[in-house]
Coordinates of C-alpha atoms in Angstrom, one line a residue:
Chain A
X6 CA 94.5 91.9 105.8
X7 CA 94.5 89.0 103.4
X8 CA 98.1 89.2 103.2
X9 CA 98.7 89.4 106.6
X10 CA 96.6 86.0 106.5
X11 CA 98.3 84.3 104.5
X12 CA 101.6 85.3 106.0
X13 CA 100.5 84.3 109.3
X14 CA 99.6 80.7 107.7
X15 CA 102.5 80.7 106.0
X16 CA 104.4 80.8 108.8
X17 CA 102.8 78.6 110.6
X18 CA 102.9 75.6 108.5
X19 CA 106.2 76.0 107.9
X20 CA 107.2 75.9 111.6
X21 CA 104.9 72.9 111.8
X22 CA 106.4 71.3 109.0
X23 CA 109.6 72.0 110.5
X24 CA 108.9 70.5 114.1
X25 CA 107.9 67.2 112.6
X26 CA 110.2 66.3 110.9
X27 CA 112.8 66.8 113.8
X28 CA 110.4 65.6 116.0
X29 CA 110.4 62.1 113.5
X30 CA 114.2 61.9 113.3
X31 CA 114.2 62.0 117.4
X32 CA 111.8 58.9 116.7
X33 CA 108.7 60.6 118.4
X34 CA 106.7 59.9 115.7
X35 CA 106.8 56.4 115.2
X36 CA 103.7 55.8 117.1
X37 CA 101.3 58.5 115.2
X38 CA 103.2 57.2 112.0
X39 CA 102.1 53.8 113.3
X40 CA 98.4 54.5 113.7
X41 CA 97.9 56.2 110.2
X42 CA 99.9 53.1 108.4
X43 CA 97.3 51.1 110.0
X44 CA 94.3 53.2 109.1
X45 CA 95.7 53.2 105.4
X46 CA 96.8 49.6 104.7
X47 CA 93.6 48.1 104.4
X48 CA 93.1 49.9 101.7
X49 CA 96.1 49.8 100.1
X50 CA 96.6 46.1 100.5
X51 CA 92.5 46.1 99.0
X52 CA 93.6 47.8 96.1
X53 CA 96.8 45.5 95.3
X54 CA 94.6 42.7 95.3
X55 CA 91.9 44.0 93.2
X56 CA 95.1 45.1 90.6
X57 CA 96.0 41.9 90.6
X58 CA 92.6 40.4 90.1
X59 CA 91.7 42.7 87.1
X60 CA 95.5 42.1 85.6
X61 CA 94.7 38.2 85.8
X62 CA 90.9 39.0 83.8
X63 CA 93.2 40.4 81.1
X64 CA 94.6 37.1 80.3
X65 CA 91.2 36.9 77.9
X66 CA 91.3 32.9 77.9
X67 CA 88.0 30.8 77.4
X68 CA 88.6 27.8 79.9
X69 CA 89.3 29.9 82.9
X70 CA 90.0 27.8 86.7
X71 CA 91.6 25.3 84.7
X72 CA 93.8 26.7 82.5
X73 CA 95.1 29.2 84.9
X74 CA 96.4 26.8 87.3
X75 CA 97.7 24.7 84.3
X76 CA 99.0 27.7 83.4
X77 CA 100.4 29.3 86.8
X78 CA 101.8 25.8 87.6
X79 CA 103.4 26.3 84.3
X80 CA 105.2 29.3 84.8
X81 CA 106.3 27.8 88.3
X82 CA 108.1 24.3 86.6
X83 CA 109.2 27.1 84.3
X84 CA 110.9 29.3 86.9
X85 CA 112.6 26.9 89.1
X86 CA 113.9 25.3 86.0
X87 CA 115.5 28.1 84.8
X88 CA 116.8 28.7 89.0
X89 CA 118.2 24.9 88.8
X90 CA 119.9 25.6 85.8
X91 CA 121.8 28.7 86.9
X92 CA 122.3 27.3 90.4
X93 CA 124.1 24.0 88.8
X94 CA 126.1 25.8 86.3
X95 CA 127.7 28.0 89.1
X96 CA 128.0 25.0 91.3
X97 CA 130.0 22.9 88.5
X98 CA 132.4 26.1 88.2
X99 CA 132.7 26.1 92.0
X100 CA 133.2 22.7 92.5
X101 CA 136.5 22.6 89.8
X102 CA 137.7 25.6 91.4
X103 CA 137.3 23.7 95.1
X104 CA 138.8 20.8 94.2
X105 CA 142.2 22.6 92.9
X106 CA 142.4 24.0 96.0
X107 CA 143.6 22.6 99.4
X108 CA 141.3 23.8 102.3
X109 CA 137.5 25.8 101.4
X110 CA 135.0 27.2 103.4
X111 CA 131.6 25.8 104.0
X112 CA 129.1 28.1 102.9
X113 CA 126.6 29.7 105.6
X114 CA 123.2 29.2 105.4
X115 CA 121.0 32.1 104.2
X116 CA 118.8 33.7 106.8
X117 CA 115.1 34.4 104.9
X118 CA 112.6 36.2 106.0
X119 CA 109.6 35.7 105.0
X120 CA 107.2 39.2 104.5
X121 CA 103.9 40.0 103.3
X122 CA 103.5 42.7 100.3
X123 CA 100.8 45.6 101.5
X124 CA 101.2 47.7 98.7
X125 CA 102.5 50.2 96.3
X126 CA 104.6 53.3 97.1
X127 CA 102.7 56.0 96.7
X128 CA 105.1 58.7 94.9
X129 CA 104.3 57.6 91.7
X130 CA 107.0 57.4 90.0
X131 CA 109.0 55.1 91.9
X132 CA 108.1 51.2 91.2
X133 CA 108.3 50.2 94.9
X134 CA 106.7 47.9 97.4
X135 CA 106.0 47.7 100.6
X136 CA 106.3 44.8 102.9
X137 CA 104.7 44.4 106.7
X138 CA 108.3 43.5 108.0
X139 CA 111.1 46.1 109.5
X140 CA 113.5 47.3 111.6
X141 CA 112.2 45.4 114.6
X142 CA 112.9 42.1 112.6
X143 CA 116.1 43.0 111.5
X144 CA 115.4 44.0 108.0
X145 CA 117.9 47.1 106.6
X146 CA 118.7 49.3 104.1
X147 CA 120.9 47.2 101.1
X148 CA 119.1 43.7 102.2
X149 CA 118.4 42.0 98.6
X150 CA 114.7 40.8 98.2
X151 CA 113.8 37.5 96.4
X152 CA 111.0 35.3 95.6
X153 CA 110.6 31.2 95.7
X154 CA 114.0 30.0 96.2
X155 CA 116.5 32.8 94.8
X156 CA 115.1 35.1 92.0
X157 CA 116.3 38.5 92.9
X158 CA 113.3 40.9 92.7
X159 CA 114.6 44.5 94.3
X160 CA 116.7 45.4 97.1
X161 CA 115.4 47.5 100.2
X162 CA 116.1 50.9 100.4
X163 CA 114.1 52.4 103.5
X164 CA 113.2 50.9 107.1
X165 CA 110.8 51.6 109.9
X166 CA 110.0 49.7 113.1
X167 CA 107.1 47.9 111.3
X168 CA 107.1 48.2 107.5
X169 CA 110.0 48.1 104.8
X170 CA 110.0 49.9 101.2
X171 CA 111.7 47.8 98.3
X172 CA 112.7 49.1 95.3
X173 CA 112.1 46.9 92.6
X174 CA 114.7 46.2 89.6
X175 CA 112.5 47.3 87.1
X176 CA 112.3 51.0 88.8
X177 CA 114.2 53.5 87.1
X178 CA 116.6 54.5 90.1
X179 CA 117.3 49.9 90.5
X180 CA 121.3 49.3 89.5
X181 CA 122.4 45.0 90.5
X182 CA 125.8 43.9 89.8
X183 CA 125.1 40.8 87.6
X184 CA 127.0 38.6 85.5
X185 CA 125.8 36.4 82.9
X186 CA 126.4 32.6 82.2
X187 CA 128.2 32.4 79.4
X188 CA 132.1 31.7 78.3
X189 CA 133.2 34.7 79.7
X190 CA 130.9 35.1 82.7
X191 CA 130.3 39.2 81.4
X192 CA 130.0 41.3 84.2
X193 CA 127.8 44.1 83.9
X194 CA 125.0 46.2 85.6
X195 CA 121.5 45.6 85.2
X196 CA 119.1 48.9 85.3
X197 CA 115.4 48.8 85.2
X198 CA 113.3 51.6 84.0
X199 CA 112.5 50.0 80.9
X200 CA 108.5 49.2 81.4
X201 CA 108.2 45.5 82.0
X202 CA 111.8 44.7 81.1
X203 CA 115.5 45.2 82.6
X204 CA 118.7 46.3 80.8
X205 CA 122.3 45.0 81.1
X206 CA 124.9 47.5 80.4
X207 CA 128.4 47.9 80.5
X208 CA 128.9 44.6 79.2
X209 CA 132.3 44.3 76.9
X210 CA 131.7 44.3 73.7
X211 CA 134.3 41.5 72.7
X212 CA 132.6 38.9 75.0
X213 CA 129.7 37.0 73.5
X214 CA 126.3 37.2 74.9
X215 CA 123.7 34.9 73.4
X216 CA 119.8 35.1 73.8
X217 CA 118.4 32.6 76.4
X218 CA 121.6 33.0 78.5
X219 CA 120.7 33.5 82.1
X220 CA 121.8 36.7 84.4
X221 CA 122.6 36.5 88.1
X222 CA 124.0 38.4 90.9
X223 CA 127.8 38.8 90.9
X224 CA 128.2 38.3 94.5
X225 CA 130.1 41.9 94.2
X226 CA 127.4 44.4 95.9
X227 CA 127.4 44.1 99.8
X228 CA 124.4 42.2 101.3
X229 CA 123.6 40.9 97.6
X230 CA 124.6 37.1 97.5
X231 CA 125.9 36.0 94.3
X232 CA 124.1 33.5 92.3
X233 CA 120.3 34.9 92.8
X234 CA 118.7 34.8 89.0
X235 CA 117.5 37.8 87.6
X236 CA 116.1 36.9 83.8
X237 CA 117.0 35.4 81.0
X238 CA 118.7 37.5 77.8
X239 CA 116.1 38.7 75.3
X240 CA 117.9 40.4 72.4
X241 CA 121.4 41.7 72.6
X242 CA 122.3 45.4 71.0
X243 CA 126.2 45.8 69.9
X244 CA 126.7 49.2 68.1
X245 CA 130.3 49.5 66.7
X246 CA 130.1 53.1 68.1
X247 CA 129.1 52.4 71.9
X248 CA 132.2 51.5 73.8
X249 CA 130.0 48.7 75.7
X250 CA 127.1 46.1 74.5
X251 CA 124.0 46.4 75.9
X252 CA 121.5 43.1 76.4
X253 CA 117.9 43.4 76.7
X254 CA 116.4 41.0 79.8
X255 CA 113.3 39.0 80.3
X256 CA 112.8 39.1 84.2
X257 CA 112.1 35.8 85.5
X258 CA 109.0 37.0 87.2
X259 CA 106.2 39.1 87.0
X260 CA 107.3 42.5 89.0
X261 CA 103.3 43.5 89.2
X262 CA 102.0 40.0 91.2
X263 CA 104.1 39.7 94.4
X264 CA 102.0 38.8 97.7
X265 CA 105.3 37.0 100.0
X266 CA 108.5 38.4 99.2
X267 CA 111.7 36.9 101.3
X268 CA 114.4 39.3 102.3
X269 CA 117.6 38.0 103.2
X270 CA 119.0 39.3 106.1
X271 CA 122.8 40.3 107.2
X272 CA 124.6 40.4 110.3
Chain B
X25 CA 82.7 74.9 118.9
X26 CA 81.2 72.0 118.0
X27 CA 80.6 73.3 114.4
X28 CA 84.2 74.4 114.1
X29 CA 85.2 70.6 115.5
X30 CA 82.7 69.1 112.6
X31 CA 84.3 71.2 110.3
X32 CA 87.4 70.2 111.0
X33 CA 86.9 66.6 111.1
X34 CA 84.7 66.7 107.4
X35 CA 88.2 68.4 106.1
X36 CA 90.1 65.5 107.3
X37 CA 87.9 63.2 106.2
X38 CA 87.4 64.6 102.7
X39 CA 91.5 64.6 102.9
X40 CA 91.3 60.6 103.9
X41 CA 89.2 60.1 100.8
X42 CA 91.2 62.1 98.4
X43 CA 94.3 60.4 99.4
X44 CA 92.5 56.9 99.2
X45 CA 91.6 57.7 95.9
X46 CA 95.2 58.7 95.3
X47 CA 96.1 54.7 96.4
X48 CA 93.5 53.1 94.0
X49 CA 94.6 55.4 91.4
X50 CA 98.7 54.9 92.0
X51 CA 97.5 50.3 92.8
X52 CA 95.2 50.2 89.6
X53 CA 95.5 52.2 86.5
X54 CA 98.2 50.8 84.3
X55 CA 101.5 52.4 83.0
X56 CA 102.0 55.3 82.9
X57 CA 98.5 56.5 84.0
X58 CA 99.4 55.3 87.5
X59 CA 101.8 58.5 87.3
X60 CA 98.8 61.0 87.7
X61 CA 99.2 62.5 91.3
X62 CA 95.4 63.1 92.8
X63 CA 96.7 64.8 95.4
X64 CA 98.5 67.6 93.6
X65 CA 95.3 67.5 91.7
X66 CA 93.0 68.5 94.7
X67 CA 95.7 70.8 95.8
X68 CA 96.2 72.7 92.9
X69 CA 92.4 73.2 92.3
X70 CA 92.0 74.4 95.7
X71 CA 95.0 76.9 95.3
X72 CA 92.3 77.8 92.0
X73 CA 89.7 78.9 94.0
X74 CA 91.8 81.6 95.8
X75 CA 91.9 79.2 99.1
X76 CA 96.1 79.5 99.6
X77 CA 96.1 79.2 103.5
X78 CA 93.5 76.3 103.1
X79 CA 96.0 74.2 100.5
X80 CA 98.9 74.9 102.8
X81 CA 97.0 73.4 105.5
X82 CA 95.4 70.5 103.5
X83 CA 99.3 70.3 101.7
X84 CA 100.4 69.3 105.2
X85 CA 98.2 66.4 106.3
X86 CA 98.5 65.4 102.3
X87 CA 101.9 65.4 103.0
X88 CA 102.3 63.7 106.5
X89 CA 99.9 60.8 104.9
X90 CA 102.8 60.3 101.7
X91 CA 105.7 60.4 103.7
X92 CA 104.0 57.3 105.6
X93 CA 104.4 55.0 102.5
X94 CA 107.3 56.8 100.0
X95 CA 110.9 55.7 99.9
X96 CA 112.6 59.4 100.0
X97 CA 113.2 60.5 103.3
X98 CA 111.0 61.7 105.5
X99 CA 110.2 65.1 105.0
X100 CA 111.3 65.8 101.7
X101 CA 108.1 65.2 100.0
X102 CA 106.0 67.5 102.9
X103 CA 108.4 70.5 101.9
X104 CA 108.1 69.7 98.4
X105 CA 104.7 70.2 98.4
X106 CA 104.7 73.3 100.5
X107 CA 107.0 74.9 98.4
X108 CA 105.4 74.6 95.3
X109 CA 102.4 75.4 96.3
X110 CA 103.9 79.1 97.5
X111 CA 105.6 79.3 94.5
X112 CA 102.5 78.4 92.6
X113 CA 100.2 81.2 94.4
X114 CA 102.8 83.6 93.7
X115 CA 102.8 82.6 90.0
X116 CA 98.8 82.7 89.4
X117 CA 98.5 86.1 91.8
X118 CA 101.2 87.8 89.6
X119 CA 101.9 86.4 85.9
X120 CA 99.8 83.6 85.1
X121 CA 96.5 85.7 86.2
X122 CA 94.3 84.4 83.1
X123 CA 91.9 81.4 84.2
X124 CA 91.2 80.3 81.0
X125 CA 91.3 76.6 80.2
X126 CA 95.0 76.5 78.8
X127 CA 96.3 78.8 80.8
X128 CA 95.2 76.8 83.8
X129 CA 97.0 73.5 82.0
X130 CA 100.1 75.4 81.6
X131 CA 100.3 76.7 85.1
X132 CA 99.7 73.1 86.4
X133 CA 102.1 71.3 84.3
X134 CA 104.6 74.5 85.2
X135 CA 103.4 73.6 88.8
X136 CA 104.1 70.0 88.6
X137 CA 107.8 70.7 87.6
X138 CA 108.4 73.0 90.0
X139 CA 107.1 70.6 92.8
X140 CA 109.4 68.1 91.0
X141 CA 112.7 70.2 90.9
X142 CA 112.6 70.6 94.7
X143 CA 111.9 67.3 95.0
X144 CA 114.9 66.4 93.6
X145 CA 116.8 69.3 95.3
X146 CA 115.4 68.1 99.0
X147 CA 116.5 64.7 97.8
X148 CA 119.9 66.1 96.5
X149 CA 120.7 67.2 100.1
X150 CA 119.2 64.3 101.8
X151 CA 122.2 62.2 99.9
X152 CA 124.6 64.1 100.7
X153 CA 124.2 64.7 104.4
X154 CA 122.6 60.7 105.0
X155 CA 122.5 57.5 103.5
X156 CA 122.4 57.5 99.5
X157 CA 118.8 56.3 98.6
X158 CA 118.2 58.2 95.4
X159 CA 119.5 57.7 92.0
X160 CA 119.2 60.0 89.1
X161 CA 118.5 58.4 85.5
X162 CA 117.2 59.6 82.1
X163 CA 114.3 57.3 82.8
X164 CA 113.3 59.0 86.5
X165 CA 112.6 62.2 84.3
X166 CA 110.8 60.3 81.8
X167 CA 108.6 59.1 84.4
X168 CA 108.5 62.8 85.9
X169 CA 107.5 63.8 82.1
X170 CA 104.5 61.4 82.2
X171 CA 103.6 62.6 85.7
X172 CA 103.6 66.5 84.2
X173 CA 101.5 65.7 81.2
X174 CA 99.1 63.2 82.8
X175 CA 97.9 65.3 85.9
X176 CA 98.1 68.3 83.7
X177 CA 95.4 67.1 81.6
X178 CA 93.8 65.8 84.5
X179 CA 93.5 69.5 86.0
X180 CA 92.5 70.7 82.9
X181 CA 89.6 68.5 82.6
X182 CA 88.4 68.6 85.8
X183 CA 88.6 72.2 86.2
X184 CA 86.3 72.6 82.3
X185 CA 83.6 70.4 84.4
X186 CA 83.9 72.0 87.7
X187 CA 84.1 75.3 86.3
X188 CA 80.4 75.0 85.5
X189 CA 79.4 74.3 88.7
X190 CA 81.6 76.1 91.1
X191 CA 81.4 79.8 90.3
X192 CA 85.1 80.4 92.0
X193 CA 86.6 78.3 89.1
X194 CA 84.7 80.0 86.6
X195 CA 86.7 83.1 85.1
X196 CA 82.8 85.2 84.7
X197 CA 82.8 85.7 88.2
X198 CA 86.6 86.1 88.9
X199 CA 85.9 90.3 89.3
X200 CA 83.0 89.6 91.8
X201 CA 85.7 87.8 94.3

């Protein structure tokens, strides 16, 4: 009888299992999916702010309101110095390749949109966010995500109508096309999955890499402009045995404290 | 009828608070303890106290609420769940029938593994046939590893303090059921 039971429920929750997600990818869903986001937000937006809050108490300084807007404004000047940097190196190369050449192309304007940060994903091993922004605003899959004017934070990897998921660059699954600014310009791929820091791998080992140099965006992904920063370099590993050097990366922000993120759109 | 409609509405409710608790736990709790998974925690408890159909049923409103906020495609992490939890009832009805306290940690981190490896087979498919969203690294099974160990010892405590209280988690009473 118990069997029987359990077949029968079995049975049942597997159909029911079945019908919805058909019944989703025929986009009947979209308004109970909706209502429930809405139910659950508060409390997941609640919860990212009280992280924040409590990671903030940790700083364990004496002179609090003070010293942490000295010390936010800080990081800020910091930031955008290290932004203007790699934005004027690359525009110095540009501007000797331009002036070789006879005619150039003026570059577009960058469509940003600007999105609120609601929360974590909830799978728990994925180091994702989600943002109050989709499909409806023209947001897709591969869009690269950035904060202030052009650090590259994540890219996004799913859409709704009304919400986005980004995956961040320091989750385990995040692979960029970067380069570094250096002699050479190294190309390589920068991974997360390392904590609170990124890796660059595949870099050649005959071409130097020095710590401070700054990473950005090759420009050679789709949808990912090149030239957004991504950190600095941190310590550099070259084993005579590995075929490639690695280079250990200081992200240029804080992957835990994000409340605006800006996603760059496509056509 | 209007006790079976209460009854059903304190079931979804308790479900709401279990999976807001799974929010504040995933938001707040540094690395790697934001890897423990509450809601595999409730479910495997309740798959303890010989209650399969009720953690199939509970498995799928668990389920519908994750897929709302998770980056795999939709539906992937609802037949995770319901998978496992088969394959977990089948498992503690037919080999893993002790309920003492190691036992139960074993089964649970066993569980955990199995919930991940069709995760990662649902996900398998879902490249293949859509979009590629999913990327496999060494350090998306570390973070599985810390996921395993953490809830696992989270199971194990909580079912040494519920066991005291709740006399279908306590092995004494087992040949009573």
């Amino acid at each position: 009888m118990r069997k029987s039971n359990l077949q029968k429920t079995t049975m049942l929750v597997g159909g029911i299992i079945i019908f919805l997600v058909f019944f989703n990818y025929l986009g009947g869903l979209n308004f109970g999916k909706k209502t429930l986001r809405q139910i659950f937000v508060p409390f997941i937006r609640q919860s990212g702010d009280f992280s924040i809050k409590i990671k903030d108490d940790y700083e364990f300084f004496q002179n609090k309101e003070q010293f942490f807007n000295a010390y936010r404004s800080a990081q800020l000047s910091l930031q955008k110095k290290d932004e203007n940097e790699a934005k004027l190196k690359l525009l110095e190369e540009e501007n000797a390749e331009l002036k070789k050449q006879l005619n150039f192309k003026e570059k577009t304007k960058q469509n940003i949109l600007i999105t609120k940060v609601i929360g974590n994903n909830l799978e728990g091993t994925e180091k994702t966010i989600i943002i109050d922004r989709g499909e409806n605003e023209g947001i897709k899959a591969g869009n690269s995500a950035i904060v202030e004017d052009g650090v590259l934070v994540g890219k996004v990897v799913k859409t709704d109508k009304d919400i986005s998921i980004i995956r961040l660059l320091s989750d385990n699954q995040s692979k960029v096309a970067a380069t570094i600014i250096n002699r050479e310009k190294s190309l390589g791929v920068v991974e997360g999955g390392y904590g609170l820091s990124v890796r660059m791998n595949f870099i050649p080992r005959n071409e130097t890499v020095q710590i401070g140099d700054l990473v950005v965006t090759s420009g050679l992904e789709k949808d990912t402009p090149r030239g957004l920063l991504i950190g600095k370099v941190a310590a550099v590993e070259n084993e005579a045995y590995q075929p490639f050097q690695q280079a250990i990366l200081t992200p240029s922000v804080d992957y835990s404290r994000f409340v605006y993120i800006g996603i760059i759109l496509t056509q | 009828m209007l006790k079976i409609f209460l009854q059903i509405f304190g079931k979804i409710f308790l479900l709401a608070i279990i999976f807001i608790a799974h929010i504040w736990v995933n938001n707040v709790l540094p690395y790697p303890f934001e890897h423990i998974n509450l809601v595999f925690v409730f479910l495997f408890l309740t798959l303890l106290m010989n209650k399969t159909e009720q953690a199939l049923w509970y498995s799928l409103i668990l389920g519908l609420f994750l897929e709302l906020f998770v980056a795999s495609s939709f539906g992937v992490t609802m037949i995770s769940l319901y998978f496992c939890l088969l394959t977990t009832s089948w498992l503690l009805t037919y080999f893993l029938t002790n309920r003492s306290f190691y036992i139960i940690t074993l089964t649970s981190a066993i569980s955990i593994f199995i919930y991940r490896v069709y995760f990662l087979g649902l996900n398998s498919l879902s490249n293949f046939f859509f979009k590629k969203t999913f990327l496999y690294t060494s350090r998306t099974f570390a973070d599985y590893a810390y996921e395993m160990a953490l809830t696992a010892f989270v199971i194990m405590f909580s079912y040494l303090i519920l066991s005291y209280w709740i006399k279908k988690l306590n092995p004494k009473y087992l040949d009573r059921l």
